[in-house]
mmCIF file of C-alpha atoms and ligand atoms in Angstrom:
data_model
loop_
_atom_site.group_PDB
_atom_site.id
_atom_site.type_symbol
_atom_site.label_atom_id
_atom_site.label_comp_id
_atom_site.label_asym_id
_atom_site.label_seq_id
_atom_site.Cartn_x
_atom_site.Cartn_y
_atom_site.Cartn_z
ATOM 1 C CA MET A 168 78.189 93.244 29.459
ATOM 2 C CA LYS A 169 77.283 93.577 33.161
ATOM 3 C CA GLN A 170 80.266 95.860 33.720
ATOM 4 C CA PHE A 171 79.281 97.923 30.630
ATOM 5 C CA ILE A 172 75.811 98.463 32.041
ATOM 6 C CA LYS A 173 77.258 99.441 35.429
ATOM 7 C CA SER A 174 79.998 101.770 34.109
ATOM 8 C CA PRO A 175 79.498 102.611 30.418
ATOM 9 C CA ALA A 176 81.717 105.703 30.695
ATOM 10 C CA THR A 177 84.803 103.695 31.591
ATOM 11 C CA VAL A 178 84.168 100.296 30.016
ATOM 12 C CA GLY A 179 83.364 101.928 26.705
ATOM 13 C CA ALA A 180 82.639 98.699 24.753
ATOM 14 C CA ILE A 181 79.592 96.471 24.725
ATOM 15 C CA ALA A 182 81.537 93.280 24.099
ATOM 16 C CA PRO A 183 85.124 92.152 24.796
ATOM 17 C CA SER A 184 87.554 92.309 21.900
ATOM 18 C CA SER A 185 87.910 89.186 19.767
ATOM 19 C CA ARG A 186 90.874 86.867 19.843
ATOM 20 C CA ALA A 187 91.594 87.989 16.258
ATOM 21 C CA LEU A 188 91.989 91.611 17.402
ATOM 22 C CA ALA A 189 94.006 90.500 20.427
ATOM 23 C CA ALA A 190 96.457 88.616 18.133
ATOM 24 C CA ARG A 191 96.765 91.651 15.898
ATOM 25 C CA MET A 192 97.547 93.886 18.908
ATOM 26 C CA VAL A 193 100.641 91.805 19.765
ATOM 27 C CA ASP A 194 101.744 89.841 16.653
ATOM 28 C CA TRP A 195 104.088 92.645 15.467
ATOM 29 C CA ILE A 196 106.051 92.711 18.718
ATOM 30 C CA ASP A 197 109.298 90.759 19.387
ATOM 31 C CA PHE A 198 108.487 89.443 22.854
ATOM 32 C CA GLY A 199 111.884 87.705 23.052
ATOM 33 C CA ALA A 200 113.376 91.153 23.794
ATOM 34 C CA VAL A 201 110.690 92.231 26.257
ATOM 35 C CA ASP A 202 111.394 92.400 29.996
ATOM 36 C CA VAL A 203 108.498 94.624 31.141
ATOM 37 C CA VAL A 204 105.091 94.911 29.544
ATOM 38 C CA VAL A 205 102.270 97.178 30.720
ATOM 39 C CA GLU A 206 98.621 96.721 29.765
ATOM 40 C CA TYR A 207 95.957 99.445 30.190
ATOM 41 C CA GLY A 208 92.342 98.408 30.627
ATOM 42 C CA PRO A 209 92.787 94.640 30.416
ATOM 43 C CA GLY A 210 89.094 94.135 31.259
ATOM 44 C CA THR A 211 88.212 90.463 30.865
ATOM 45 C CA GLY A 212 91.789 89.614 29.831
ATOM 46 C CA VAL A 213 91.460 88.951 26.113
ATOM 47 C CA PHE A 214 94.688 90.794 25.282
ATOM 48 C CA THR A 215 96.319 89.611 28.539
ATOM 49 C CA ALA A 216 96.034 85.982 27.461
ATOM 50 C CA GLU A 217 97.771 86.723 24.141
ATOM 51 C CA ILE A 218 100.461 88.731 25.849
ATOM 52 C CA LEU A 219 101.183 85.978 28.399
ATOM 53 C CA ARG A 220 101.249 83.320 25.664
ATOM 54 C CA ARG A 221 104.241 85.184 24.197
ATOM 55 C CA LEU A 222 105.948 86.705 27.276
ATOM 56 C CA LYS A 223 109.226 85.220 28.574
ATOM 57 C CA PRO A 224 108.673 83.374 31.869
ATOM 58 C CA ASP A 225 110.949 85.817 33.747
ATOM 59 C CA ALA A 226 109.421 88.976 32.229
ATOM 60 C CA THR A 227 107.115 91.272 34.162
ATOM 61 C CA TYR A 228 103.477 92.036 33.376
ATOM 62 C CA LEU A 229 101.836 95.068 35.010
ATOM 63 C CA GLY A 230 98.127 95.807 34.391
ATOM 64 C CA PHE A 231 96.202 99.034 35.111
ATOM 65 C CA GLU A 232 92.500 98.396 35.507
ATOM 66 C CA VAL A 233 90.129 100.898 37.211
ATOM 67 C CA ASN A 234 87.242 98.390 37.526
ATOM 68 C CA SER A 235 87.696 96.479 40.798
ATOM 69 C CA THR A 236 85.542 93.488 39.690
ATOM 70 C CA MET A 237 87.628 93.047 36.589
ATOM 71 C CA ALA A 238 90.909 93.554 38.483
ATOM 72 C CA ARG A 239 89.870 90.780 40.903
ATOM 73 C CA HIS A 240 88.921 88.405 38.055
ATOM 74 C CA LEU A 241 92.206 89.094 36.286
ATOM 75 C CA ARG A 242 94.300 88.282 39.360
ATOM 76 C CA ALA A 243 92.395 85.047 39.849
ATOM 77 C CA ARG A 244 92.621 84.029 36.208
ATOM 78 C CA PHE A 245 96.318 84.923 35.733
ATOM 79 C CA PRO A 246 98.158 84.384 39.051
ATOM 80 C CA ARG A 247 101.557 85.479 37.661
ATOM 81 C CA ILE A 248 100.484 89.049 36.829
ATOM 82 C CA THR A 249 100.362 92.259 38.861
ATOM 83 C CA VAL A 250 97.183 94.349 38.416
ATOM 84 C CA TYR A 251 97.051 97.863 39.803
ATOM 85 C CA GLU A 252 93.513 99.024 40.435
ATOM 86 C CA ASP A 253 94.516 102.450 39.153
ATOM 87 C CA CYS A 254 94.212 104.848 36.213
ATOM 88 C CA ALA A 255 96.641 104.414 33.333
ATOM 89 C CA ALA A 256 97.624 108.071 33.809
ATOM 90 C CA ASN A 257 99.451 106.990 36.983
ATOM 91 C CA VAL A 258 101.736 104.564 35.159
ATOM 92 C CA ARG A 259 104.971 106.433 35.899
ATOM 93 C CA GLY A 260 104.169 106.917 39.559
ATOM 94 C CA ARG A 261 103.481 103.173 39.978
ATOM 95 C CA LEU A 262 106.622 102.238 38.095
ATOM 96 C CA GLN A 263 108.734 104.450 40.347
ATOM 97 C CA GLU A 264 106.957 103.269 43.491
ATOM 98 C CA HIS A 265 107.732 99.653 42.663
ATOM 99 C CA GLU A 266 111.257 100.408 41.287
ATOM 100 C CA HIS A 267 110.608 99.198 37.776
ATOM 101 C CA GLY A 268 112.744 100.732 35.061
ATOM 102 C CA ALA A 269 111.595 101.834 31.643
ATOM 103 C CA VAL A 270 108.915 99.743 29.956
ATOM 104 C CA ASP A 271 109.443 97.891 26.684
ATOM 105 C CA VAL A 272 105.816 97.530 25.586
ATOM 106 C CA ILE A 273 102.484 99.201 26.434
ATOM 107 C CA ILE A 274 99.295 97.515 25.168
ATOM 108 C CA SER A 275 96.222 99.692 25.548
ATOM 109 C CA GLY A 276 92.653 98.445 25.649
ATOM 110 C CA LEU A 277 91.398 101.868 26.827
ATOM 111 C CA PRO A 278 88.174 103.327 25.456
ATOM 112 C CA TRP A 279 89.761 106.566 24.142
ATOM 113 C CA ALA A 280 86.523 107.837 22.631
ATOM 114 C CA VAL A 281 84.881 108.198 26.049
ATOM 115 C CA PHE A 282 87.806 110.185 27.551
ATOM 116 C CA PRO A 283 88.011 113.954 27.537
ATOM 117 C CA GLU A 284 91.019 115.266 25.554
ATOM 118 C CA ASP A 285 93.009 116.287 28.630
ATOM 119 C CA ILE A 286 92.863 112.717 29.960
ATOM 120 C CA GLN A 287 93.858 111.345 26.536
ATOM 121 C CA ASP A 288 96.778 113.768 26.493
ATOM 122 C CA ARG A 289 97.886 112.912 29.986
ATOM 123 C CA ILE A 290 97.796 109.131 29.461
ATOM 124 C CA LEU A 291 99.610 109.412 26.136
ATOM 125 C CA SER A 292 102.371 111.705 27.378
ATOM 126 C CA GLU A 293 102.918 109.629 30.571
ATOM 127 C CA SER A 294 103.116 106.532 28.342
ATOM 128 C CA VAL A 295 105.815 108.013 26.107
ATOM 129 C CA GLU A 296 107.783 108.999 29.217
ATOM 130 C CA ALA A 297 107.376 105.498 30.717
ATOM 131 C CA LEU A 298 108.639 103.761 27.564
ATOM 132 C CA ALA A 299 112.293 102.910 26.963
ATOM 133 C CA ASP A 300 113.911 104.313 23.845
ATOM 134 C CA GLY A 301 112.660 102.157 20.976
ATOM 135 C CA GLY A 302 109.731 100.962 23.160
ATOM 136 C CA VAL A 303 106.391 100.261 21.504
ATOM 137 C CA PHE A 304 102.771 101.186 22.141
ATOM 138 C CA ALA A 305 99.749 99.439 20.646
ATOM 139 C CA THR A 306 96.173 100.615 20.761
ATOM 140 C CA PHE A 307 93.045 99.967 18.705
ATOM 141 C CA ALA A 308 90.338 102.117 17.190
ATOM 142 C CA TYR A 309 86.927 101.136 15.822
ATOM 143 C CA LEU A 310 86.589 101.498 12.087
ATOM 144 C CA GLN A 311 83.455 103.616 12.247
ATOM 145 C CA GLY A 312 85.202 106.312 14.274
ATOM 146 C CA LEU A 313 88.362 106.704 12.206
ATOM 147 C CA LEU A 314 87.091 109.483 9.948
ATOM 148 C CA LEU A 315 85.223 111.356 12.646
ATOM 149 C CA PRO A 316 86.975 114.514 13.951
ATOM 150 C CA ALA A 317 87.748 112.907 17.310
ATOM 151 C CA GLY A 318 89.220 109.828 15.645
ATOM 152 C CA MET A 319 91.397 111.951 13.361
ATOM 153 C CA ARG A 320 92.547 114.110 16.295
ATOM 154 C CA PHE A 321 93.489 111.025 18.234
ATOM 155 C CA ARG A 322 95.612 109.697 15.347
ATOM 156 C CA LYS A 323 97.309 113.083 15.089
ATOM 157 C CA LYS A 324 98.188 112.961 18.800
ATOM 158 C CA LEU A 325 99.903 109.614 18.190
ATOM 159 C CA THR A 326 101.880 110.822 15.217
ATOM 160 C CA SER A 327 103.040 113.904 17.107
ATOM 161 C CA LEU A 328 104.246 111.858 20.105
ATOM 162 C CA PHE A 329 105.759 108.738 18.519
ATOM 163 C CA SER A 330 108.520 108.502 15.906
ATOM 164 C CA THR A 331 106.530 106.043 13.801
ATOM 165 C CA VAL A 332 102.832 105.106 13.735
ATOM 166 C CA GLU A 333 101.602 102.301 11.479
ATOM 167 C CA THR A 334 98.010 101.263 11.000
ATOM 168 C CA SER A 335 97.219 97.554 10.720
ATOM 169 C CA ARG A 336 94.768 96.068 8.270
ATOM 170 C CA VAL A 337 91.174 95.984 9.457
ATOM 171 C CA THR A 338 90.223 93.143 11.818
ATOM 172 C CA TRP A 339 86.749 92.356 10.547
ATOM 173 C CA LEU A 340 86.292 89.563 13.074
ATOM 174 C CA ASN A 341 85.611 92.021 15.886
ATOM 175 C CA LEU A 342 82.490 93.777 17.083
ATOM 176 C CA PRO A 343 82.771 96.451 15.758
ATOM 177 C CA PRO A 344 85.617 95.944 13.226
ATOM 178 C CA ALA A 345 88.825 97.674 14.347
ATOM 179 C CA ILE A 346 92.360 98.648 13.340
ATOM 180 C CA VAL A 347 95.499 98.657 15.493
ATOM 181 C CA TYR A 348 97.887 101.589 15.749
ATOM 182 C CA ARG A 349 101.439 100.286 16.092
ATOM 183 C CA CYS A 350 103.557 103.066 17.529
ATOM 184 C CA LYS A 351 107.317 103.216 18.230
ATOM 185 C CA LYS A 352 108.975 105.715 20.506
HETATM 186 C C1 SAM B 506 86.795 98.649 26.120
HETATM 187 S S1 SAM B 506 87.213 97.783 27.649
HETATM 188 C C2 SAM B 506 88.547 96.773 26.950
HETATM 189 C C3 SAM B 506 88.776 95.508 27.680
HETATM 190 C C4 SAM B 506 89.683 94.528 26.912
HETATM 191 N N1 SAM B 506 91.004 95.056 26.815
HETATM 192 C C5 SAM B 506 89.142 94.200 25.561
HETATM 193 O O1 SAM B 506 89.703 94.728 24.596
HETATM 194 O O2 SAM B 506 88.164 93.446 25.512
HETATM 195 C C6 SAM B 506 88.079 99.094 28.494
HETATM 196 C C7 SAM B 506 88.682 98.722 29.835
HETATM 197 O O3 SAM B 506 89.425 99.821 30.304
HETATM 198 C C8 SAM B 506 89.203 100.051 31.679
HETATM 199 N N2 SAM B 506 89.502 101.461 31.958
HETATM 200 C C9 SAM B 506 88.721 102.558 31.654
HETATM 201 N N3 SAM B 506 89.368 103.685 31.996
HETATM 202 C C10 SAM B 506 90.576 103.317 32.479
HETATM 203 C C11 SAM B 506 91.710 104.039 32.998
HETATM 204 N N4 SAM B 506 91.725 105.367 33.039
HETATM 205 N N5 SAM B 506 92.781 103.340 33.406
HETATM 206 C C12 SAM B 506 92.756 101.954 33.378
HETATM 207 N N6 SAM B 506 91.774 101.229 32.927
HETATM 208 C C13 SAM B 506 90.662 101.901 32.498
HETATM 209 C C14 SAM B 506 87.737 99.630 31.862
HETATM 210 O O4 SAM B 506 87.385 99.351 33.211
HETATM 211 C C15 SAM B 506 87.630 98.471 30.956
HETATM 212 O O5 SAM B 506 87.978 97.244 31.599
#
């Protein structure tokens, strides 16, 4: 909440996601086959905890978090992870810099609705490029925005970039209720 008041334009949500939504973000992914996972906007680490619960001990977790307070908290809470205090749009640059190969999974907690379209486009196209063939991308959207023009445009971007996009059932135990887009490259 404090971080939302300080930076509403990047935090984009008044409360962290629920554990129910976090589980739905990851429960469709076969983590046994995952060597590198990237998370955008981990914030307080609700999705991070669910990812780490499932991730193989020798697999790599890379987070992209622009908020330095949150990045610091995440590193302290989860010592095994790497958190870049950087924009998700720089994912490929960071992967190259640190000699990581293609990524198996990208989990996004980004507040898409507060981003201008060119930033949305850049992050999405960089993500597709960063993913291995058959790699997967998960992101959520709040129920109330789905039928608004911006929400419909965002879904269209996903379907034009990924080979399949599935929509989960609604997670009612979240403030506000949300769905997950499950995308495969
Ligand atoms: C809506 S919060 C989500 C936090 C957490 N994943 C959750 O669901 O509760 C969005 C997070 O994305 C971060 N963020 C915003 N813009 C970003 C960007 N361009 N790149 C990386 N992180 C960003 C914010 O600092 C914030 O922590």
